[in-house]
PDB file of C-alpha atoms in Angstrom:
ATOM      1  CA  MET A 564     -51.712  -7.228 -19.896  1.00  0.00           C
ATOM      2  CA  ILE A 565     -53.961  -8.333 -22.738  1.00  0.00           C
ATOM      3  CA  ARG A 566     -57.604  -7.620 -22.132  1.00  0.00           C
ATOM      4  CA  ILE A 567     -60.922  -7.256 -23.944  1.00  0.00           C
ATOM      5  CA  GLN A 568     -63.493  -5.687 -21.646  1.00  0.00           C
ATOM      6  CA  ARG A 569     -66.871  -3.966 -21.588  1.00  0.00           C
ATOM      7  CA  SER A 570     -66.021  -1.666 -18.674  1.00  0.00           C
ATOM      8  CA  PRO A 571     -64.090   1.618 -19.037  1.00  0.00           C
ATOM      9  CA  ILE A 572     -60.333   1.260 -19.397  1.00  0.00           C
ATOM     10  CA  ASP A 573     -58.235   2.073 -16.316  1.00  0.00           C
ATOM     11  CA  VAL A 574     -55.415   3.836 -18.165  1.00  0.00           C
ATOM     12  CA  ALA A 575     -53.198   4.163 -15.074  1.00  0.00           C
ATOM     13  CA  ALA A 576     -53.413   0.394 -14.528  1.00  0.00           C
ATOM     14  CA  VAL A 577     -52.446  -0.253 -18.153  1.00  0.00           C
ATOM     15  CA  ILE A 578     -49.379   1.991 -17.763  1.00  0.00           C
ATOM     16  CA  ASP A 579     -48.417   0.450 -14.426  1.00  0.00           C
ATOM     17  CA  SER A 580     -48.601  -3.028 -15.984  1.00  0.00           C
ATOM     18  CA  VAL A 581     -45.575  -2.276 -18.212  1.00  0.00           C
ATOM     19  CA  ARG A 582     -43.372  -0.476 -15.657  1.00  0.00           C
ATOM     20  CA  ARG A 583     -39.982  -2.205 -15.493  1.00  0.00           C
ATOM     21  CA  ASP A 584     -36.733  -1.082 -13.846  1.00  0.00           C
ATOM     22  CA  GLU A 585     -34.826  -1.612 -17.095  1.00  0.00           C
ATOM     23  CA  ALA A 586     -37.205   0.565 -19.122  1.00  0.00           C
ATOM     24  CA  GLY A 587     -36.292   4.205 -19.742  1.00  0.00           C
ATOM     25  CA  ALA A 588     -39.459   5.041 -21.644  1.00  0.00           C
ATOM     26  CA  ILE A 589     -43.144   4.169 -21.741  1.00  0.00           C
ATOM     27  CA  ALA A 590     -45.146   5.221 -24.803  1.00  0.00           C
ATOM     28  CA  VAL A 591     -48.915   5.236 -24.403  1.00  0.00           C
ATOM     29  CA  PHE A 592     -51.543   5.410 -27.091  1.00  0.00           C
ATOM     30  CA  LEU A 593     -55.264   5.944 -26.478  1.00  0.00           C
ATOM     31  CA  GLY A 594     -57.882   5.582 -29.185  1.00  0.00           C
ATOM     32  CA  THR A 595     -60.945   7.653 -28.311  1.00  0.00           C
ATOM     33  CA  VAL A 596     -64.423   7.911 -29.802  1.00  0.00           C
ATOM     34  CA  ARG A 597     -64.705  11.092 -31.828  1.00  0.00           C
ATOM     35  CA  ALA A 598     -67.829  13.272 -32.040  1.00  0.00           C
ATOM     36  CA  ASP A 599     -68.589  12.934 -35.743  1.00  0.00           C
ATOM     37  CA  PRO A 600     -71.963  14.208 -37.028  1.00  0.00           C
ATOM     38  CA  ASP A 601     -74.833  11.936 -35.918  1.00  0.00           C
ATOM     39  CA  VAL A 602     -72.522   9.782 -33.781  1.00  0.00           C
ATOM     40  CA  ASP A 603     -73.244   9.406 -30.066  1.00  0.00           C
ATOM     41  CA  ALA A 604     -71.185   6.276 -29.538  1.00  0.00           C
ATOM     42  CA  LEU A 605     -69.500   3.335 -31.223  1.00  0.00           C
ATOM     43  CA  ASP A 606     -70.667  -0.239 -30.712  1.00  0.00           C
ATOM     44  CA  TYR A 607     -67.761  -2.681 -30.742  1.00  0.00           C
ATOM     45  CA  GLU A 608     -68.220  -6.394 -31.417  1.00  0.00           C
ATOM     46  CA  VAL A 609     -65.457  -8.940 -30.879  1.00  0.00           C
ATOM     47  CA  TYR A 610     -64.598 -12.563 -31.609  1.00  0.00           C
ATOM     48  CA  LYS A 611     -63.055 -12.703 -28.171  1.00  0.00           C
ATOM     49  CA  PRO A 612     -61.008 -15.921 -28.076  1.00  0.00           C
ATOM     50  CA  MET A 613     -59.412 -15.123 -31.424  1.00  0.00           C
ATOM     51  CA  ALA A 614     -58.877 -11.473 -30.481  1.00  0.00           C
ATOM     52  CA  ILE A 615     -57.066 -12.442 -27.277  1.00  0.00           C
ATOM     53  CA  ARG A 616     -54.890 -14.877 -29.186  1.00  0.00           C
ATOM     54  CA  THR A 617     -54.152 -12.341 -31.940  1.00  0.00           C
ATOM     55  CA  LEU A 618     -53.249  -9.648 -29.415  1.00  0.00           C
ATOM     56  CA  ALA A 619     -50.919 -12.006 -27.554  1.00  0.00           C
ATOM     57  CA  ASP A 620     -49.179 -12.917 -30.837  1.00  0.00           C
ATOM     58  CA  LEU A 621     -48.870  -9.230 -31.636  1.00  0.00           C
ATOM     59  CA  VAL A 622     -47.131  -8.521 -28.319  1.00  0.00           C
ATOM     60  CA  ASP A 623     -44.694 -11.397 -28.968  1.00  0.00           C
ATOM     61  CA  VAL A 624     -43.867  -9.985 -32.398  1.00  0.00           C
ATOM     62  CA  ALA A 625     -43.404  -6.464 -30.968  1.00  0.00           C
ATOM     63  CA  GLN A 626     -40.940  -7.801 -28.416  1.00  0.00           C
ATOM     64  CA  ALA A 627     -38.934  -9.593 -31.122  1.00  0.00           C
ATOM     65  CA  LYS A 628     -39.160  -6.799 -33.704  1.00  0.00           C
ATOM     66  CA  PHE A 629     -38.554  -3.714 -31.546  1.00  0.00           C
ATOM     67  CA  GLY A 630     -36.928  -5.166 -28.439  1.00  0.00           C
ATOM     68  CA  VAL A 631     -39.612  -3.725 -26.205  1.00  0.00           C
ATOM     69  CA  VAL A 632     -39.447  -4.682 -22.550  1.00  0.00           C
ATOM     70  CA  ALA A 633     -43.194  -4.956 -22.001  1.00  0.00           C
ATOM     71  CA  MET A 634     -46.396  -4.163 -23.860  1.00  0.00           C
ATOM     72  CA  SER A 635     -50.037  -4.085 -22.775  1.00  0.00           C
ATOM     73  CA  ILE A 636     -53.113  -3.752 -24.963  1.00  0.00           C
ATOM     74  CA  VAL A 637     -56.650  -3.279 -23.649  1.00  0.00           C
ATOM     75  CA  HIS A 638     -59.601  -2.935 -26.025  1.00  0.00           C
ATOM     76  CA  ARG A 639     -63.067  -1.989 -24.900  1.00  0.00           C
ATOM     77  CA  VAL A 640     -66.127  -3.615 -26.516  1.00  0.00           C
ATOM     78  CA  GLY A 641     -69.844  -2.962 -26.343  1.00  0.00           C
ATOM     79  CA  ARG A 642     -71.030   0.636 -26.476  1.00  0.00           C
ATOM     80  CA  VAL A 643     -68.368   3.312 -25.986  1.00  0.00           C
ATOM     81  CA  PRO A 644     -69.682   6.894 -25.847  1.00  0.00           C
ATOM     82  CA  VAL A 645     -68.110   9.893 -27.559  1.00  0.00           C
ATOM     83  CA  GLY A 646     -65.034  10.873 -25.568  1.00  0.00           C
ATOM     84  CA  GLY A 647     -64.549   7.372 -24.181  1.00  0.00           C
ATOM     85  CA  ASP A 648     -61.361   5.377 -24.628  1.00  0.00           C
ATOM     86  CA  SER A 649     -61.842   2.394 -26.916  1.00  0.00           C
ATOM     87  CA  VAL A 650     -58.274   1.114 -26.911  1.00  0.00           C
ATOM     88  CA  ALA A 651     -55.157   1.649 -24.802  1.00  0.00           C
ATOM     89  CA  ILE A 652     -51.649   0.513 -25.675  1.00  0.00           C
ATOM     90  CA  ALA A 653     -48.690   0.942 -23.345  1.00  0.00           C
ATOM     91  CA  CYS A 654     -45.231   0.052 -24.483  1.00  0.00           C
ATOM     92  CA  ALA A 655     -42.077   0.073 -22.339  1.00  0.00           C
ATOM     93  CA  ALA A 656     -38.612   0.059 -23.863  1.00  0.00           C
ATOM     94  CA  ILE A 657     -35.072   0.898 -22.886  1.00  0.00           C
ATOM     95  CA  HIS A 658     -35.149   4.025 -25.096  1.00  0.00           C
ATOM     96  CA  ARG A 659     -38.032   6.185 -26.334  1.00  0.00           C
ATOM     97  CA  ALA A 660     -37.498   5.561 -30.063  1.00  0.00           C
ATOM     98  CA  GLU A 661     -38.311   1.859 -29.699  1.00  0.00           C
ATOM     99  CA  ALA A 662     -41.248   2.610 -27.414  1.00  0.00           C
ATOM    100  CA  PHE A 663     -42.820   5.067 -29.893  1.00  0.00           C
ATOM    101  CA  ALA A 664     -42.160   2.819 -32.887  1.00  0.00           C
ATOM    102  CA  ALA A 665     -43.585  -0.281 -31.242  1.00  0.00           C
ATOM    103  CA  CYS A 666     -46.654   1.572 -30.007  1.00  0.00           C
ATOM    104  CA  ALA A 667     -47.448   2.956 -33.473  1.00  0.00           C
ATOM    105  CA  TRP A 668     -46.835  -0.420 -35.115  1.00  0.00           C
ATOM    106  CA  ALA A 669     -49.038  -2.207 -32.572  1.00  0.00           C
ATOM    107  CA  MET A 670     -51.973   0.140 -33.152  1.00  0.00           C
ATOM    108  CA  ASP A 671     -51.741  -0.359 -36.920  1.00  0.00           C
ATOM    109  CA  GLU A 672     -51.717  -4.113 -36.364  1.00  0.00           C
ATOM    110  CA  VAL A 673     -54.714  -3.968 -34.010  1.00  0.00           C
ATOM    111  CA  LYS A 674     -56.713  -2.276 -36.761  1.00  0.00           C
ATOM    112  CA  ARG A 675     -55.434  -4.706 -39.381  1.00  0.00           C
ATOM    113  CA  VAL A 676     -55.703  -8.153 -37.802  1.00  0.00           C
ATOM    114  CA  VAL A 677     -57.603  -8.211 -34.502  1.00  0.00           C
ATOM    115  CA  PRO A 678     -61.199  -9.422 -35.056  1.00  0.00           C
ATOM    116  CA  ILE A 679     -63.055  -6.429 -33.647  1.00  0.00           C
ATOM    117  CA  TRP A 680     -65.733  -4.535 -35.560  1.00  0.00           C
ATOM    118  CA  LYS A 681     -67.319  -1.216 -34.817  1.00  0.00           C
ATOM    119  CA  GLN A 682     -70.562   0.380 -35.817  1.00  0.00           C
ATOM    120  CA  GLU A 683     -71.610   3.981 -35.328  1.00  0.00           C
ATOM    121  CA  THR A 684     -74.700   4.668 -33.277  1.00  0.00           C
ATOM    122  CA  GLY A 685     -76.582   7.939 -32.981  1.00  0.00           C
ATOM    123  CA  PRO A 686     -79.966   9.619 -33.397  1.00  0.00           C
ATOM    124  CA  ARG A 687     -80.379   8.211 -36.921  1.00  0.00           C
ATOM    125  CA  THR A 688     -79.486   4.635 -35.947  1.00  0.00           C
ATOM    126  CA  PRO A 689     -82.448   2.262 -36.554  1.00  0.00           C
ATOM    127  CA  ARG A 690     -84.398   1.876 -33.339  1.00  0.00           C
ATOM    128  CA  ALA A 691     -84.198  -1.934 -33.368  1.00  0.00           C
ATOM    129  CA  ARG A 692     -80.415  -1.893 -33.260  1.00  0.00           C
ATOM    130  CA  ARG A 693     -80.341   0.702 -30.485  1.00  0.00           C
ATOM    131  CA  ARG A 694     -82.687  -1.465 -28.425  1.00  0.00           C
ATOM    132  CA  ARG A 695     -80.625  -4.587 -29.079  1.00  0.00           C
ATOM    133  CA  SER A 696     -77.406  -2.941 -28.009  1.00  0.00           C
ATOM    134  CA  GLY A 697     -79.035  -1.515 -24.920  1.00  0.00           C
ATOM    135  CA  ALA A 698     -80.461  -4.884 -23.904  1.00  0.00           C
ATOM    136  CA  ARG A 699     -77.096  -6.558 -24.398  1.00  0.00           C
ATOM    137  CA  ARG A 700     -75.410  -3.935 -22.275  1.00  0.00           C
ATOM    138  CA  ARG A 701     -77.874  -4.376 -19.429  1.00  0.00           C
ATOM    139  CA  THR A 702     -77.645  -8.147 -19.304  1.00  0.00           C
ATOM    140  CA  ARG A 703     -73.855  -8.562 -19.265  1.00  0.00           C
TER     141      ARG A 703
ATOM    142  CA  MET B  23     -68.623 -34.415 -40.271  1.00  0.00           C
ATOM    143  CA  ARG B  24     -69.986 -31.325 -38.552  1.00  0.00           C
ATOM    144  CA  VAL B  25     -68.417 -27.949 -38.007  1.00  0.00           C
ATOM    145  CA  GLN B  26     -69.590 -24.771 -36.321  1.00  0.00           C
ATOM    146  CA  VAL B  27     -69.676 -21.624 -38.454  1.00  0.00           C
ATOM    147  CA  LYS B  28     -69.514 -18.368 -36.511  1.00  0.00           C
ATOM    148  CA  LEU B  29     -70.720 -15.124 -38.060  1.00  0.00           C
ATOM    149  CA  PHE B  30     -69.840 -11.617 -36.970  1.00  0.00           C
ATOM    150  CA  ALA B  31     -70.948  -8.023 -37.478  1.00  0.00           C
ATOM    151  CA  SER B  32     -72.512  -7.446 -40.922  1.00  0.00           C
ATOM    152  CA  TYR B  33     -72.480 -11.178 -41.751  1.00  0.00           C
ATOM    153  CA  ARG B  34     -74.423 -11.970 -38.577  1.00  0.00           C
ATOM    154  CA  GLU B  35     -76.971  -9.317 -39.521  1.00  0.00           C
ATOM    155  CA  VAL B  36     -77.291 -10.672 -43.069  1.00  0.00           C
ATOM    156  CA  VAL B  37     -77.759 -14.297 -41.977  1.00  0.00           C
ATOM    157  CA  GLY B  38     -79.721 -13.497 -38.826  1.00  0.00           C
ATOM    158  CA  VAL B  39     -77.883 -15.832 -36.438  1.00  0.00           C
ATOM    159  CA  ARG B  40     -74.504 -15.846 -34.692  1.00  0.00           C
ATOM    160  CA  GLN B  41     -73.687 -19.459 -35.428  1.00  0.00           C
ATOM    161  CA  LEU B  42     -74.604 -22.243 -37.835  1.00  0.00           C
ATOM    162  CA  ALA B  43     -74.057 -25.988 -37.446  1.00  0.00           C
ATOM    163  CA  TRP B  44     -72.943 -27.287 -40.844  1.00  0.00           C
ATOM    164  CA  THR B  45     -72.638 -30.858 -42.080  1.00  0.00           C
ATOM    165  CA  LEU B  46     -70.142 -31.593 -44.853  1.00  0.00           C
ATOM    166  CA  ARG B  47     -68.281 -34.504 -46.389  1.00  0.00           C
ATOM    167  CA  ASP B  48     -64.958 -35.690 -44.981  1.00  0.00           C
ATOM    168  CA  GLY B  49     -62.006 -34.043 -46.685  1.00  0.00           C
ATOM    169  CA  GLU B  50     -63.862 -30.881 -47.701  1.00  0.00           C
ATOM    170  CA  THR B  51     -61.964 -27.621 -47.675  1.00  0.00           C
ATOM    171  CA  LEU B  52     -62.719 -24.354 -45.978  1.00  0.00           C
ATOM    172  CA  GLY B  53     -63.331 -22.781 -49.386  1.00  0.00           C
ATOM    173  CA  ALA B  54     -65.951 -25.409 -50.250  1.00  0.00           C
ATOM    174  CA  LEU B  55     -67.698 -24.783 -46.941  1.00  0.00           C
ATOM    175  CA  VAL B  56     -67.780 -21.031 -47.589  1.00  0.00           C
ATOM    176  CA  ASP B  57     -69.182 -21.620 -51.078  1.00  0.00           C
ATOM    177  CA  ALA B  58     -71.958 -23.764 -49.587  1.00  0.00           C
ATOM    178  CA  VAL B  59     -72.787 -21.182 -46.907  1.00  0.00           C
ATOM    179  CA  VAL B  60     -72.872 -18.380 -49.489  1.00  0.00           C
ATOM    180  CA  ASP B  61     -75.152 -20.511 -51.706  1.00  0.00           C
ATOM    181  CA  ALA B  62     -77.507 -21.009 -48.770  1.00  0.00           C
ATOM    182  CA  TYR B  63     -77.439 -17.317 -47.830  1.00  0.00           C
ATOM    183  CA  PRO B  64     -77.128 -15.446 -51.137  1.00  0.00           C
ATOM    184  CA  ARG B  65     -77.034 -12.060 -49.408  1.00  0.00           C
ATOM    185  CA  LEU B  66     -73.490 -12.977 -48.328  1.00  0.00           C
ATOM    186  CA  ARG B  67     -72.417 -13.215 -51.981  1.00  0.00           C
ATOM    187  CA  GLY B  68     -71.525  -9.548 -52.278  1.00  0.00           C
ATOM    188  CA  HIS B  69     -69.159  -9.930 -49.314  1.00  0.00           C
ATOM    189  CA  ARG B  70     -67.373 -13.029 -50.635  1.00  0.00           C
ATOM    190  CA  ASP B  71     -64.304 -11.226 -52.017  1.00  0.00           C
ATOM    191  CA  THR B  72     -63.576  -9.251 -48.838  1.00  0.00           C
ATOM    192  CA  MET B  73     -64.291 -12.071 -46.388  1.00  0.00           C
ATOM    193  CA  PHE B  74     -61.545 -13.204 -44.004  1.00  0.00           C
ATOM    194  CA  LEU B  75     -61.625 -16.784 -42.763  1.00  0.00           C
ATOM    195  CA  ALA B  76     -60.521 -18.426 -39.546  1.00  0.00           C
ATOM    196  CA  VAL B  77     -60.386 -22.017 -38.345  1.00  0.00           C
ATOM    197  CA  ASN B  78     -60.082 -22.725 -34.646  1.00  0.00           C
ATOM    198  CA  ARG B  79     -59.394 -19.064 -33.892  1.00  0.00           C
ATOM    199  CA  ALA B  80     -56.549 -18.515 -36.359  1.00  0.00           C
ATOM    200  CA  TYR B  81     -56.686 -16.962 -39.821  1.00  0.00           C
ATOM    201  CA  ALA B  82     -56.836 -19.656 -42.496  1.00  0.00           C
ATOM    202  CA  GLN B  83     -56.705 -19.984 -46.277  1.00  0.00           C
ATOM    203  CA  PRO B  84     -59.516 -21.544 -48.365  1.00  0.00           C
ATOM    204  CA  ASP B  85     -57.449 -24.646 -49.217  1.00  0.00           C
ATOM    205  CA  VAL B  86     -57.301 -25.804 -45.583  1.00  0.00           C
ATOM    206  CA  VAL B  87     -58.974 -29.212 -45.149  1.00  0.00           C
ATOM    207  CA  LEU B  88     -61.534 -29.132 -42.354  1.00  0.00           C
ATOM    208  CA  ARG B  89     -61.902 -31.715 -39.597  1.00  0.00           C
ATOM    209  CA  ASP B  90     -64.887 -32.799 -37.561  1.00  0.00           C
ATOM    210  CA  GLY B  91     -65.612 -30.337 -34.758  1.00  0.00           C
ATOM    211  CA  ASP B  92     -63.682 -27.417 -36.259  1.00  0.00           C
ATOM    212  CA  GLU B  93     -64.753 -23.906 -35.347  1.00  0.00           C
ATOM    213  CA  VAL B  94     -64.916 -21.858 -38.533  1.00  0.00           C
ATOM    214  CA  ALA B  95     -65.435 -18.090 -38.496  1.00  0.00           C
ATOM    215  CA  LEU B  96     -66.456 -15.805 -41.359  1.00  0.00           C
ATOM    216  CA  LEU B  97     -64.961 -12.414 -40.585  1.00  0.00           C
ATOM    217  CA  PRO B  98     -65.806  -9.093 -42.195  1.00  0.00           C
ATOM    218  CA  PRO B  99     -62.802  -6.782 -42.649  1.00  0.00           C
ATOM    219  CA  VAL B 100     -61.811  -5.752 -39.116  1.00  0.00           C
ATOM    220  CA  SER B 101     -62.271  -2.210 -37.862  1.00  0.00           C
ATOM    221  CA  GLY B 102     -61.123  -2.013 -34.264  1.00  0.00           C
ATOM    222  CA  GLY B 103     -59.602   1.068 -32.736  1.00  0.00           C
ATOM    223  CA  PHE B 104     -61.045   4.537 -32.973  1.00  0.00           C
ATOM    224  CA  GLU B 105     -61.195   6.093 -36.432  1.00  0.00           C
TER     225      GLU B 105
END
């Protein structure tokens, strides 16, 4: 499962998408929005067609490099509040070492190559940008 | 020939639009296009050295020769994830 979505991530569905009889381990990573000072949420922007393509390439490389059985990556975009999940990675492998390694590698790669940008938003965010983000959220 | 130039995040805010239609001579490279865009929007100049480039949704180097109808993207350093 490769997905870029505005709605909250269904973590159980991401995990279920990599369940395989031959897998003895599933490693799961969740990136969550942290309550830093003056941060209420993060606004994520994406170049979606390229992000989907980059994520799919990344899964192919993970399968070749670590021998994982299945991998899913879901990234949320738009406004994600403090405490919300912004990214979920599930990685199934025959043994746990490969599952952990592939999951950690994939998250590093997501931050390095997938065209997604984030911006902090909070009480000090300029009003114009807060309005813009809110309008975008309501219309999609 | 004409290409589309997509702008994201801070570059979109600097230029003020998400996309530009750009006319250039046949045989021009991606690097030449970026130079022309930066000349037209000087506030992008400070970002030139950290800019990533893509053509038709794949990362590309400045020496790539563009073709009519290409989709070019100027990408700020990415920052997905959570921290």
